[in-house]
Coordinates of C-alpha atoms in Angstrom, one line a residue:
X1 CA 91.8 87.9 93.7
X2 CA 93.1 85.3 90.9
X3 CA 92.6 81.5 89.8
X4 CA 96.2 81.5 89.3
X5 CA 98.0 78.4 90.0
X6 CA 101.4 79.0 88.0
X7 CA 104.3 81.9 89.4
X8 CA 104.2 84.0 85.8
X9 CA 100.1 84.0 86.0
X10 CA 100.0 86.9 89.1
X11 CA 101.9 89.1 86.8
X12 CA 99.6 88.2 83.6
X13 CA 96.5 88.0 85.6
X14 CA 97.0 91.8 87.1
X15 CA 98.1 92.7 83.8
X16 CA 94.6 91.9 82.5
X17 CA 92.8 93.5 85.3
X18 CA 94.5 97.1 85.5
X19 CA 97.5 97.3 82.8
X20 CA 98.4 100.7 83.7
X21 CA 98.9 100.3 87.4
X22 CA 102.6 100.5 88.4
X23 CA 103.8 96.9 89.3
X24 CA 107.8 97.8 90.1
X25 CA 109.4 100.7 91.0
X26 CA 113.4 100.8 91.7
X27 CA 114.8 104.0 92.1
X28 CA 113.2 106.8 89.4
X29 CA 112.2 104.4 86.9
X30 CA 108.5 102.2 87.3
X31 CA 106.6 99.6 85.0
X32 CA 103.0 98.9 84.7
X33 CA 101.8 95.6 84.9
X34 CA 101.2 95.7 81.2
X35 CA 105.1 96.5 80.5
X36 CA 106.6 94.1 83.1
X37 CA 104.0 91.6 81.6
X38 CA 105.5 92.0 78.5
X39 CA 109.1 91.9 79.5
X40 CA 108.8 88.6 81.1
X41 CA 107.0 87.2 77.5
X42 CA 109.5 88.4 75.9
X43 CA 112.7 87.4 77.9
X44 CA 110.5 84.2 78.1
X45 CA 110.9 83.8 74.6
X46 CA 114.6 84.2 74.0
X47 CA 115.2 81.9 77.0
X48 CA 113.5 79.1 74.6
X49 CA 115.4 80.6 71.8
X50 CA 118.4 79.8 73.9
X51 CA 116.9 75.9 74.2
X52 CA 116.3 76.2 77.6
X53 CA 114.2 73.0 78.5
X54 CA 111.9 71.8 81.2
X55 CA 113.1 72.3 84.3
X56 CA 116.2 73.5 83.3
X57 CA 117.5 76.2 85.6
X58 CA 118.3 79.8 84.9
X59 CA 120.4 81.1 88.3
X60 CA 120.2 84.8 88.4
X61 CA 123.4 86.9 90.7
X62 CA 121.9 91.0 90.2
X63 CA 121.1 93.0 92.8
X64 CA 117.3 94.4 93.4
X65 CA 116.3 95.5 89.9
X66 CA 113.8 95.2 87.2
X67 CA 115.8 92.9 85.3
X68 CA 116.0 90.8 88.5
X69 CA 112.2 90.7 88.8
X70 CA 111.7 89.8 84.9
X71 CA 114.2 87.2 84.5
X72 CA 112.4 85.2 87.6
X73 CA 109.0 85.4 85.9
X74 CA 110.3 84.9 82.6
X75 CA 112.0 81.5 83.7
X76 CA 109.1 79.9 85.5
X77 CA 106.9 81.2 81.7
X78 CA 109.4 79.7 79.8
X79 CA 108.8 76.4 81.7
X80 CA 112.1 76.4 83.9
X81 CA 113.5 76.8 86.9
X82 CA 114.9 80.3 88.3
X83 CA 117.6 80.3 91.2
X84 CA 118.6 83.4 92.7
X85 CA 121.7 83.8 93.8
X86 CA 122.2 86.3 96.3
X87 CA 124.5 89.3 95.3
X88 CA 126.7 89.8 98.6
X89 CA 128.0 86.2 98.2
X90 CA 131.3 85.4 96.8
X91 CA 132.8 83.6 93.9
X92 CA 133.3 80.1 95.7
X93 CA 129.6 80.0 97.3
X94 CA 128.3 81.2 93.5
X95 CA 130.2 78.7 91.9
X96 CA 129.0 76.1 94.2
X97 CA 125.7 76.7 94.0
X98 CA 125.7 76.9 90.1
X99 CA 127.5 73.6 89.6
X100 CA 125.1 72.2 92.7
X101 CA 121.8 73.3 90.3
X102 CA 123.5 72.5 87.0
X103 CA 122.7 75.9 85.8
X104 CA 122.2 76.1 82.1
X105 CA 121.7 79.8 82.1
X106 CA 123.5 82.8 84.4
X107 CA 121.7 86.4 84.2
X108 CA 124.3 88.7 85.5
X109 CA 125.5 92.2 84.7
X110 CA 128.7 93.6 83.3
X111 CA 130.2 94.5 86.5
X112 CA 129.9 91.3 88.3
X113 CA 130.4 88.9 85.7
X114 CA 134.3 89.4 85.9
X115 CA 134.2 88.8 89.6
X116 CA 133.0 85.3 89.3
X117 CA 134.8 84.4 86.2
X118 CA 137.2 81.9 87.5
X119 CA 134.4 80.3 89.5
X120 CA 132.2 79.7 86.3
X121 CA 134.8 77.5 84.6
X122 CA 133.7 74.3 87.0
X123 CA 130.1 75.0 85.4
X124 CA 130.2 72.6 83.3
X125 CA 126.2 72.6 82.1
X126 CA 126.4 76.1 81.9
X127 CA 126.0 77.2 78.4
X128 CA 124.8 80.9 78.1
X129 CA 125.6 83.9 80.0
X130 CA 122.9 86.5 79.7
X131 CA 124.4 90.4 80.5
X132 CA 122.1 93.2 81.5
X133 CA 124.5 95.8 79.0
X134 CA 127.7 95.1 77.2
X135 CA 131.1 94.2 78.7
X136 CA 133.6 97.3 78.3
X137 CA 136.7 94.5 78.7
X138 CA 136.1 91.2 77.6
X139 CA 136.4 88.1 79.6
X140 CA 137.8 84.4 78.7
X141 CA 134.8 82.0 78.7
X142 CA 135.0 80.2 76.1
X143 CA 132.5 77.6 76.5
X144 CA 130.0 79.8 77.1
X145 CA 128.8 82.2 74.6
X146 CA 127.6 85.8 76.0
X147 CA 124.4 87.6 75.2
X148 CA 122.8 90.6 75.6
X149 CA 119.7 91.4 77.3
X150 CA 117.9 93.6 74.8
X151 CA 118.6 91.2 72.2
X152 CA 116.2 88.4 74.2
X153 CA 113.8 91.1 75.6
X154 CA 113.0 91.6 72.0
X155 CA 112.2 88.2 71.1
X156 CA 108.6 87.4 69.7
X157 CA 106.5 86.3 72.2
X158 CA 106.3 82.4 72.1
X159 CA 104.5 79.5 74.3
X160 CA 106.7 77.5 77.0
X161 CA 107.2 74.4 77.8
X162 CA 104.2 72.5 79.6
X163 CA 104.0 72.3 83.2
X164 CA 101.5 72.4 86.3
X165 CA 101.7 73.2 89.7
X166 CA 103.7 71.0 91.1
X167 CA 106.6 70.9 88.7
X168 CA 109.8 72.8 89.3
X169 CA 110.2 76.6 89.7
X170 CA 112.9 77.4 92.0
X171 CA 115.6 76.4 94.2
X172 CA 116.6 78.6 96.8
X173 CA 119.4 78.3 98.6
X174 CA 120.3 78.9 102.1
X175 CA 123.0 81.1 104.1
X176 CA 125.3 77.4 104.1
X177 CA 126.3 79.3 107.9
X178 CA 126.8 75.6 108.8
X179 CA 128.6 74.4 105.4
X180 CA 127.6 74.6 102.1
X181 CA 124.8 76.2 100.9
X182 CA 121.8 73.7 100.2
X183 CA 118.8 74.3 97.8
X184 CA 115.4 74.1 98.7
X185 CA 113.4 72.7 95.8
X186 CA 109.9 74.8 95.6
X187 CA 106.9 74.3 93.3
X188 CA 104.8 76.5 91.0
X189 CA 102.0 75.5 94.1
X190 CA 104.6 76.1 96.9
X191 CA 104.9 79.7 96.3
X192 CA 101.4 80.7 94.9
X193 CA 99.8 78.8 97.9
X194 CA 102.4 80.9 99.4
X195 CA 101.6 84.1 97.8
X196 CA 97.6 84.0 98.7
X197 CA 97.6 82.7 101.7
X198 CA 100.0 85.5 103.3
X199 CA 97.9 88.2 100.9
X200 CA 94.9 87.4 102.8
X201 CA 95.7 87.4 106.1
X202 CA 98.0 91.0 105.4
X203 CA 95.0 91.9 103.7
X204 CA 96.9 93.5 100.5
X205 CA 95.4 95.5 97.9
X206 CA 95.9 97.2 94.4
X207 CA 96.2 99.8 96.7
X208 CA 99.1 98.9 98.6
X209 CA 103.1 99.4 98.1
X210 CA 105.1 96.9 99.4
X211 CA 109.0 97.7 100.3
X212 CA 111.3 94.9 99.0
X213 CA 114.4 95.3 101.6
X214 CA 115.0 91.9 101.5
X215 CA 117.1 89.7 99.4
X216 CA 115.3 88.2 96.9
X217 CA 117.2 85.3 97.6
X218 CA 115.7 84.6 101.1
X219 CA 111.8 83.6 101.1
X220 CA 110.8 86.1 102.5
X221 CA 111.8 88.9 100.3
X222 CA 111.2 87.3 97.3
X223 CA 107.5 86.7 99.0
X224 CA 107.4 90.8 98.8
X225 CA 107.0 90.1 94.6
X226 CA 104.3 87.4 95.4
X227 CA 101.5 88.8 97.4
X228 CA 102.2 92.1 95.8
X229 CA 101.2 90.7 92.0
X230 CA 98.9 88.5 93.0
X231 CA 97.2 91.4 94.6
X232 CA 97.9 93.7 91.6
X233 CA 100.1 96.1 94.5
X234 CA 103.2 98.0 93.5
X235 CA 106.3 96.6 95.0
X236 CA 109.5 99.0 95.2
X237 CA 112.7 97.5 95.0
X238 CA 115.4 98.7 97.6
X239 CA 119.3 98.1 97.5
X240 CA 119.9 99.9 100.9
X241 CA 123.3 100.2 102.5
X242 CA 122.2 101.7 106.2
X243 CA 118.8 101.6 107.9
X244 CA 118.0 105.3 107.6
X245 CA 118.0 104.3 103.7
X246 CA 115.2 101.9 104.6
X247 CA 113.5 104.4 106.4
X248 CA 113.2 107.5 104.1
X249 CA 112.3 104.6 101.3
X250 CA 109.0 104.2 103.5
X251 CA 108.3 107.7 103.7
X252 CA 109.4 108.7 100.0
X253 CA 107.2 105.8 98.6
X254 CA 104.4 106.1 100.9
X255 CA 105.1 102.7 101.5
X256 CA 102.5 100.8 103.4
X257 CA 103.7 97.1 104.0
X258 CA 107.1 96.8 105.3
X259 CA 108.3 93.2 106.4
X260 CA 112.4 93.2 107.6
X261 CA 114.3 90.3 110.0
X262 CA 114.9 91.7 113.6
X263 CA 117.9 92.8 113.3
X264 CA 116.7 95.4 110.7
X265 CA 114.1 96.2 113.2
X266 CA 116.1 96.7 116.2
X267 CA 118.2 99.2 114.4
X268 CA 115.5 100.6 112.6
X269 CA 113.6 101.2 115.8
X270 CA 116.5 102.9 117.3
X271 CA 116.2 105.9 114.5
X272 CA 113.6 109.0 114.8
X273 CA 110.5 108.3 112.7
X274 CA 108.6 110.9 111.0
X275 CA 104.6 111.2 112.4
X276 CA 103.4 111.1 108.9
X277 CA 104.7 107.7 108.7
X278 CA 101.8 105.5 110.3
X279 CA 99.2 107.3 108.3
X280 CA 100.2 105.2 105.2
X281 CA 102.3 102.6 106.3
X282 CA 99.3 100.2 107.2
X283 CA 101.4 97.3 108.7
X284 CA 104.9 96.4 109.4
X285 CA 105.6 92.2 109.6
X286 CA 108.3 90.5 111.4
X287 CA 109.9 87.3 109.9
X288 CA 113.4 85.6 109.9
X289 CA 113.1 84.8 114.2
X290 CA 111.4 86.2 117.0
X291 CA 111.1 90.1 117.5
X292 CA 112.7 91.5 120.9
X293 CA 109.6 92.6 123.3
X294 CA 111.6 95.7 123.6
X295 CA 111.9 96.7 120.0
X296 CA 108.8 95.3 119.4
X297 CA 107.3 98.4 122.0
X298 CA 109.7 101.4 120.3
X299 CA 108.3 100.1 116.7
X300 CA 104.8 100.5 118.1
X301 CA 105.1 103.9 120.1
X302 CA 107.0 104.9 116.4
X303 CA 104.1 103.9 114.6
X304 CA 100.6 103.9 116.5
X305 CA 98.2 103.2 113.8
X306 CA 100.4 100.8 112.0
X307 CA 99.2 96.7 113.0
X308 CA 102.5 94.6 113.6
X309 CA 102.4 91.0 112.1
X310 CA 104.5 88.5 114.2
X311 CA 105.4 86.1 111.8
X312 CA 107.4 82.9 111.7
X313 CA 108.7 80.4 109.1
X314 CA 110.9 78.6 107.4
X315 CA 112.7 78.4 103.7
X316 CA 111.3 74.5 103.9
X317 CA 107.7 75.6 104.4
X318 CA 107.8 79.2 102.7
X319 CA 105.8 80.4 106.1
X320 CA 104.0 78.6 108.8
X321 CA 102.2 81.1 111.4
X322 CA 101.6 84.5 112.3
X323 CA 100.2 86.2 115.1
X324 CA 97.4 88.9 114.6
X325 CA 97.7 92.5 115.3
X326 CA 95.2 92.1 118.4
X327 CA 97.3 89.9 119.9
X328 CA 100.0 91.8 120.0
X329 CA 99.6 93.4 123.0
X330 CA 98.1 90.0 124.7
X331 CA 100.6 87.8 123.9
X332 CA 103.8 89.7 122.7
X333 CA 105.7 86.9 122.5
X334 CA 104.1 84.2 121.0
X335 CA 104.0 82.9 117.0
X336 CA 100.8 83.1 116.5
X337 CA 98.8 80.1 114.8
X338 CA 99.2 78.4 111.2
X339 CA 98.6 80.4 108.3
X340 CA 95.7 80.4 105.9
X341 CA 95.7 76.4 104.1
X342 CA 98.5 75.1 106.4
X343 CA 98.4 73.0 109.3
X344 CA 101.4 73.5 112.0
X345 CA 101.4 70.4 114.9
X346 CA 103.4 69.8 117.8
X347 CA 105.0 66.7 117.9
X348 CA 106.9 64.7 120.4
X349 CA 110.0 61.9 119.1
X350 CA 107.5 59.2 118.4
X351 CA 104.9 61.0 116.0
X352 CA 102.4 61.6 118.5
X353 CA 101.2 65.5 119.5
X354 CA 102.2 67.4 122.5
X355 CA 99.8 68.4 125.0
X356 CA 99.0 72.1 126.2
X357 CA 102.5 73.8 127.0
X358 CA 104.5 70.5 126.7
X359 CA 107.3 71.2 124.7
X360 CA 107.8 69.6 121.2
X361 CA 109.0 69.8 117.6
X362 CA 107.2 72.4 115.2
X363 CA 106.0 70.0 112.2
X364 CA 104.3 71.7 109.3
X365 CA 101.9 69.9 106.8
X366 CA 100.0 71.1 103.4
X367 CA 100.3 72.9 100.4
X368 CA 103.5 75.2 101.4
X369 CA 105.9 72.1 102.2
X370 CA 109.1 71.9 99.5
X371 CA 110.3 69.3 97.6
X372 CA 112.8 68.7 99.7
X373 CA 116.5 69.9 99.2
X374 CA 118.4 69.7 95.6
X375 CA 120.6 66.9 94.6
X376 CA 120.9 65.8 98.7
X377 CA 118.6 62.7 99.8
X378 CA 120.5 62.4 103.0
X379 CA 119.3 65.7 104.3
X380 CA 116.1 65.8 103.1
X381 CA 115.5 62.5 104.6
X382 CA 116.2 64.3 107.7
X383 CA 113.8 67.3 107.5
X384 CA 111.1 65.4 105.3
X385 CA 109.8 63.2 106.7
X386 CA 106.5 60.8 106.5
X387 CA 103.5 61.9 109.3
X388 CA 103.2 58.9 111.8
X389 CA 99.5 57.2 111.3
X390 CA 98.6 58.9 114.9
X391 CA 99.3 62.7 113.7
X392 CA 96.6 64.7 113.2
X393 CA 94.9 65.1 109.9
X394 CA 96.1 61.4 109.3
X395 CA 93.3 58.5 108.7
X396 CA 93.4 54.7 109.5
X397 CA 92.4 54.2 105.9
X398 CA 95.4 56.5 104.1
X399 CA 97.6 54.0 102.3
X400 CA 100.0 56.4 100.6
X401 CA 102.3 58.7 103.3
X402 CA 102.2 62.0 104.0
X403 CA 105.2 64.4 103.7
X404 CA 105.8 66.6 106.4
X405 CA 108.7 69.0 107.1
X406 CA 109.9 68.7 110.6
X407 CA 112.0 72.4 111.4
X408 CA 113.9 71.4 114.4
X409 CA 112.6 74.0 116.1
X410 CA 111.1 72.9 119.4
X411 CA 107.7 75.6 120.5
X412 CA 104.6 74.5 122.8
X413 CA 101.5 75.3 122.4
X414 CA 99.1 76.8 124.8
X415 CA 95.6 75.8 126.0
X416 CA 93.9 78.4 123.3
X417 CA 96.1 77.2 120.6
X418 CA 99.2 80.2 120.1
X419 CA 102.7 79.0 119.3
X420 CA 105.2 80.0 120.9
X421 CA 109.0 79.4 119.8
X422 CA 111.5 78.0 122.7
X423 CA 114.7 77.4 120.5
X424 CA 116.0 75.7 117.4
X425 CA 117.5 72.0 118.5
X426 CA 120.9 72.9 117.4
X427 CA 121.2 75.9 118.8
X428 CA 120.2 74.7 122.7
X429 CA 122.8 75.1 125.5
X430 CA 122.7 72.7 128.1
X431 CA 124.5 74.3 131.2
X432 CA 124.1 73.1 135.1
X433 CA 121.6 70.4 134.0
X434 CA 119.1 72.9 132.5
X435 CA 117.9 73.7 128.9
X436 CA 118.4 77.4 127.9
X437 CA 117.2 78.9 125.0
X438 CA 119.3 81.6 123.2
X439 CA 116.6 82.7 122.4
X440 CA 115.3 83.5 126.0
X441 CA 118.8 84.5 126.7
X442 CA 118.8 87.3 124.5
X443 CA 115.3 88.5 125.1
X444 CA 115.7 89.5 128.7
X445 CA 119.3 91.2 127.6
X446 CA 117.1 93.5 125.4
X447 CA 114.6 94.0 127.7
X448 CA 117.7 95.2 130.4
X449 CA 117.8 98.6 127.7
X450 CA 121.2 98.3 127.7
X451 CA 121.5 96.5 124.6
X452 CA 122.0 97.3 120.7
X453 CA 122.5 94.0 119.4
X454 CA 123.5 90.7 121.2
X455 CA 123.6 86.6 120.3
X456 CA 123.9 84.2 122.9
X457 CA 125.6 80.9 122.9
X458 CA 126.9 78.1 124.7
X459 CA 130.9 77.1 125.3
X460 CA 132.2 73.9 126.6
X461 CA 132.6 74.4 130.5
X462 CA 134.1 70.9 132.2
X463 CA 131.8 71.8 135.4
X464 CA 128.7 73.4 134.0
X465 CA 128.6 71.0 130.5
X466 CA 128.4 74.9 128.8
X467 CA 128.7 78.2 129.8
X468 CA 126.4 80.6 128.3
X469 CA 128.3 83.4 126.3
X470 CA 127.0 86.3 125.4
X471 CA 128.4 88.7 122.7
X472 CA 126.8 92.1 122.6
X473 CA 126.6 95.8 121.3
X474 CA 126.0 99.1 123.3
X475 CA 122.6 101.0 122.4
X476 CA 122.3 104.5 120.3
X477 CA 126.0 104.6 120.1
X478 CA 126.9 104.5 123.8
X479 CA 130.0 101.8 124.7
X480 CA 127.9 99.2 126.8
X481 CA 129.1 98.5 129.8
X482 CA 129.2 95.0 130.9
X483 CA 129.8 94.9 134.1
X484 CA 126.1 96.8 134.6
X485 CA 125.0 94.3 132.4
X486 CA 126.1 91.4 134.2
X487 CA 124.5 93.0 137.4
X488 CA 121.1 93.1 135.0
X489 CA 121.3 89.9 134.4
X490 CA 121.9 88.7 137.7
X491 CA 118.7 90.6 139.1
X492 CA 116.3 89.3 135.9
X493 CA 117.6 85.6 135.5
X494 CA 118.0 82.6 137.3
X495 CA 121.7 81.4 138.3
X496 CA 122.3 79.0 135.4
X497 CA 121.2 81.1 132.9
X498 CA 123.7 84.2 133.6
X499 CA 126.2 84.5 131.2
X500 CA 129.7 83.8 132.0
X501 CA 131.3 85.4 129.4
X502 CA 130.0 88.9 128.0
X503 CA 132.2 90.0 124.8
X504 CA 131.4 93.5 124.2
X505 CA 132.0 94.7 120.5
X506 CA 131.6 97.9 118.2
X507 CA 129.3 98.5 115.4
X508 CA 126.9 96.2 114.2
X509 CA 127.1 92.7 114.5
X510 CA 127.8 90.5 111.4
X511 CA 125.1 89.1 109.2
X512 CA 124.1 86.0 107.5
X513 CA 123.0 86.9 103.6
X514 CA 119.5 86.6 104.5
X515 CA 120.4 89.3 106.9
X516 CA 120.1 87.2 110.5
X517 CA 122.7 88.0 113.1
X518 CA 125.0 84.9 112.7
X519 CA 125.5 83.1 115.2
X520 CA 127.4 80.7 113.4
X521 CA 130.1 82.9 112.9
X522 CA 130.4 84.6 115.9
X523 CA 130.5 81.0 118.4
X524 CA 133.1 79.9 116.0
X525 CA 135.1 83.2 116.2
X526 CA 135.1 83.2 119.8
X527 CA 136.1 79.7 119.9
X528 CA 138.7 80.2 117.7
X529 CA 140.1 83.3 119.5
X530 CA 140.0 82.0 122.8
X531 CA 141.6 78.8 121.6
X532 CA 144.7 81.0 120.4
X533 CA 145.2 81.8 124.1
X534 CA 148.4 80.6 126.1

């Protein structure tokens, strides 16, 4: 499509190719390339009018909305840094992660900007508040002066600051479901690498409409604003509340790229979908951790003609591999191989790769690879680190090192060269001497039929090391029954794998901001609950 090599350029560079195609819709409003082109210019401009230098950063706490979309593009022209913030977090995690950045800038709207008050008087670098319309009661900041969005927006159009592709544009933050959130540093060349090398493979289009459902916070969904501009495809923008919302957003917008986290999907696959659907919804992707086989064949019977794109990845690498539609049905389960301009190896402790189907750490090298993590050297030595001399790609003669990001997550990789995901190293339970994979856990719980949502994990048991425990969801509304459950597993799994514990709860199961079931919580909560007991 484009030479681009800077964020703001896919918007510009669509913008000269076809200004009046629609680039964003959100609700019953929609700009053109040419008008969002000229939004982010001109917000561009007032952020310089502001003084916003190099590299400063401009954190942004909307929801999915224009505003949202122009203020991102408009920091990386201006020659900063954007950081969004996602909007379900609250005023401690928002203050953290605008004192961890050293925001200089906040976009915000009226209504949000007095429920994080309080939490922006720690910001000490924080010097301008930029609000989408006026306040109607006014708030005490007085170290920070407020102004008004269509006051900026109507700035004269003026050159940024300097930079190339490998300077600053945004930190991204993740979920923090183990502490604090920490920022992942990303480059102009991170995400436009990024942006191309998932439009290829997806094959989008100017023709194409691509369903934002995601945050923009999370990689994945901001990726939705990527591949759709570099492509010159609209993108809708969705603030959704209940699946079904998601749903009749695809059919309303004739939506033809839809990419969610599996816990969207398994609830999503659970609804009635119309027939017209797979005649313009030309793919649906898969990202966030691996797809249940079982949704994985609803979402297909649903949706015939549609190509399902298996995809894995992670904030520290943008995205890493994906499986193609024909191998869906081949190898259902599997990760695919490395994206387009990325290498993914499988590595054991000392640097050297795995065989065929021995197991070993996912290690991902090339253009997509962060920065490493803001303002924390301690763990970014941990995830980025230098390729041993032996790893693949590597020469005898290479003085300097190469920076790799290392995941955690241990996969093998079998004798034709598909990935497949066995667990994160964190996450494994040891229990009667053996390995388990949540993971595997909670595949063959879906596959039982029984299940809505579940998330396994391990306990400490004094005789087994841990116990696996299990917390779970009935399907379609119906209480599930553990006890049939339990006989389930019993018949599907060997001994030590059988949970020893099966919670059974109502409703959906809680979610991490990036919209993952979290696990976090819920091993915590039950250890916390059963640790109240007499």
């Amino acid at each position: 499509m484009s030479t681009t090599s800077l964020l703001h350029e896919l918007i510009s560079a669509s913008a000269e190719r076809a200004p009046t195609s629609p680039a964003a819709t959100w609700g019953h409003g929609t700009l053109s390339y040419r008008e969002l082109d000229d939004q982010v210019g001109g917000l561009a401009g007032g952020l310089m009018a502001l003084g916003l230098d190099r590299g400063e950063r401009v954190g942004i706490f909307l929801d999915k909305r224009p505003e949202t979309v122009v203020a991102s593009f408009a920091a990386a022209r201006a020659g900063g840094a954007f950081v969004p913030v996602n909007p379900i977090l609250k005023a401690e995690q928002i203050g953290h992660i605008l004192r961890d950045c050293n925001a200089r800038v906040l976009v915000t709207s009226p209504e949000r900007l007095p429920q994080i008050t309080p939490a922006l008087e720690g910001c000490h670098d924080l010097r301008h508040v930029i609000l989408t319309r006026p306040l109607t009661k006014p708030v005490n900041l007085p170290a920070i002066s407020i102004v008004l969005w269509a006051d900026l927006i109507a700035t004269p159009h003026r050159a940024g600051h300097r930079v190339i592709d490998s300077d600053l544009l945004s930190i991204l933050y993740t979920s923090g479901s183990t502490g604090r959130p920490k920022g992942v540093v990303l480059s102009h060349r991170n995400m436009v690498a990024g942006a191309k090398s998932v439009a290829s493979y997806l094959g989008n289009n100017p023709d194409d409409t691509l369903l934002a459902a995601l945050p923009l916070s999370f990689d994945a969904g901001f990726s939705q604003l990527t591949t759709a501009f570099h492509s010159g495809a609209r993108v809708v923008l969705l603030n959704y509340l209940l699946p079904q919302d998601v749903l009749k957003a695809v059919v309303r917008e004739k939506v033809t790229g839809l990419t969610a986290v599996p816990p969207l999907y398994i609830q999503l696959a659970q609804l009635s979908w119309p027939e017209t659907i797979t005649e313009h919804l030309r793919y649906f992707a898969n990202t966030g951790g691996r797809m249940p086989l079982e949704t994985l064949k609803t979402l297909r019977a649903h949706l015939p003609q549609t190509k399902p794109f298996l995809m894995y990845g992670l904030t520290e690498a943008f995205r890493a591999t994906y499986l193609p539609p024909e191998q869906a049905d081949i190898r259902p389960d599997s990760i695919g191989k490395a994206i387009p301009d990325a290498e993914v190896l499988v590595l054991r402790e000392d640097g050297t790769e795995c065989g065929p189907n021995e197991p070993g750490e996912l290690v991902q090298r090339g253009a997509h690879v962060a920065m490493g993590y803001w303002n924390d050297a301690e763990k970014t030595a941990e995830r980025f680190k230098p390729l041993s001399a032996c790893a693949p790609g590597r020469q005898a003669g290479f003085v300097l090192p190469e920076i790799a990001v290392f995941s955690g997550d241990t996969v093998r990789r079998d004798e034709e060269g598909y990935l497949y995901f066995i667990g994160r190293r964190d996450e494994m339970m040891k229990t009667s001497g053996y390995r388990v994979s949540p993971t595997e856990v909670e595949e063959i719980l879906y596959a039982t039929g029984l299940v809505g949502e579940c998330i396994a994990f391990g306990v400490p048991n004094p005789a087994l090391g841990q116990a696996v425990c299990v917390i779970a969801t009935g399907k379609d509304a119906y209480p599930l029954d553990a006890a049939r459950l339990l006989s389930e597993c019993r018949q599907r799994m060997p001994t030590y794998m059988v949970p020893a514990v099966i919670d059974v709860r109502e409703g959906p199961l809680p979610r991490n901001p990036n919209g993952k079931i979290d696990r976090k919580v819920l091993s915590a909560e039950f250890d916390a609950k059963n640790k109240a007991k007499p």
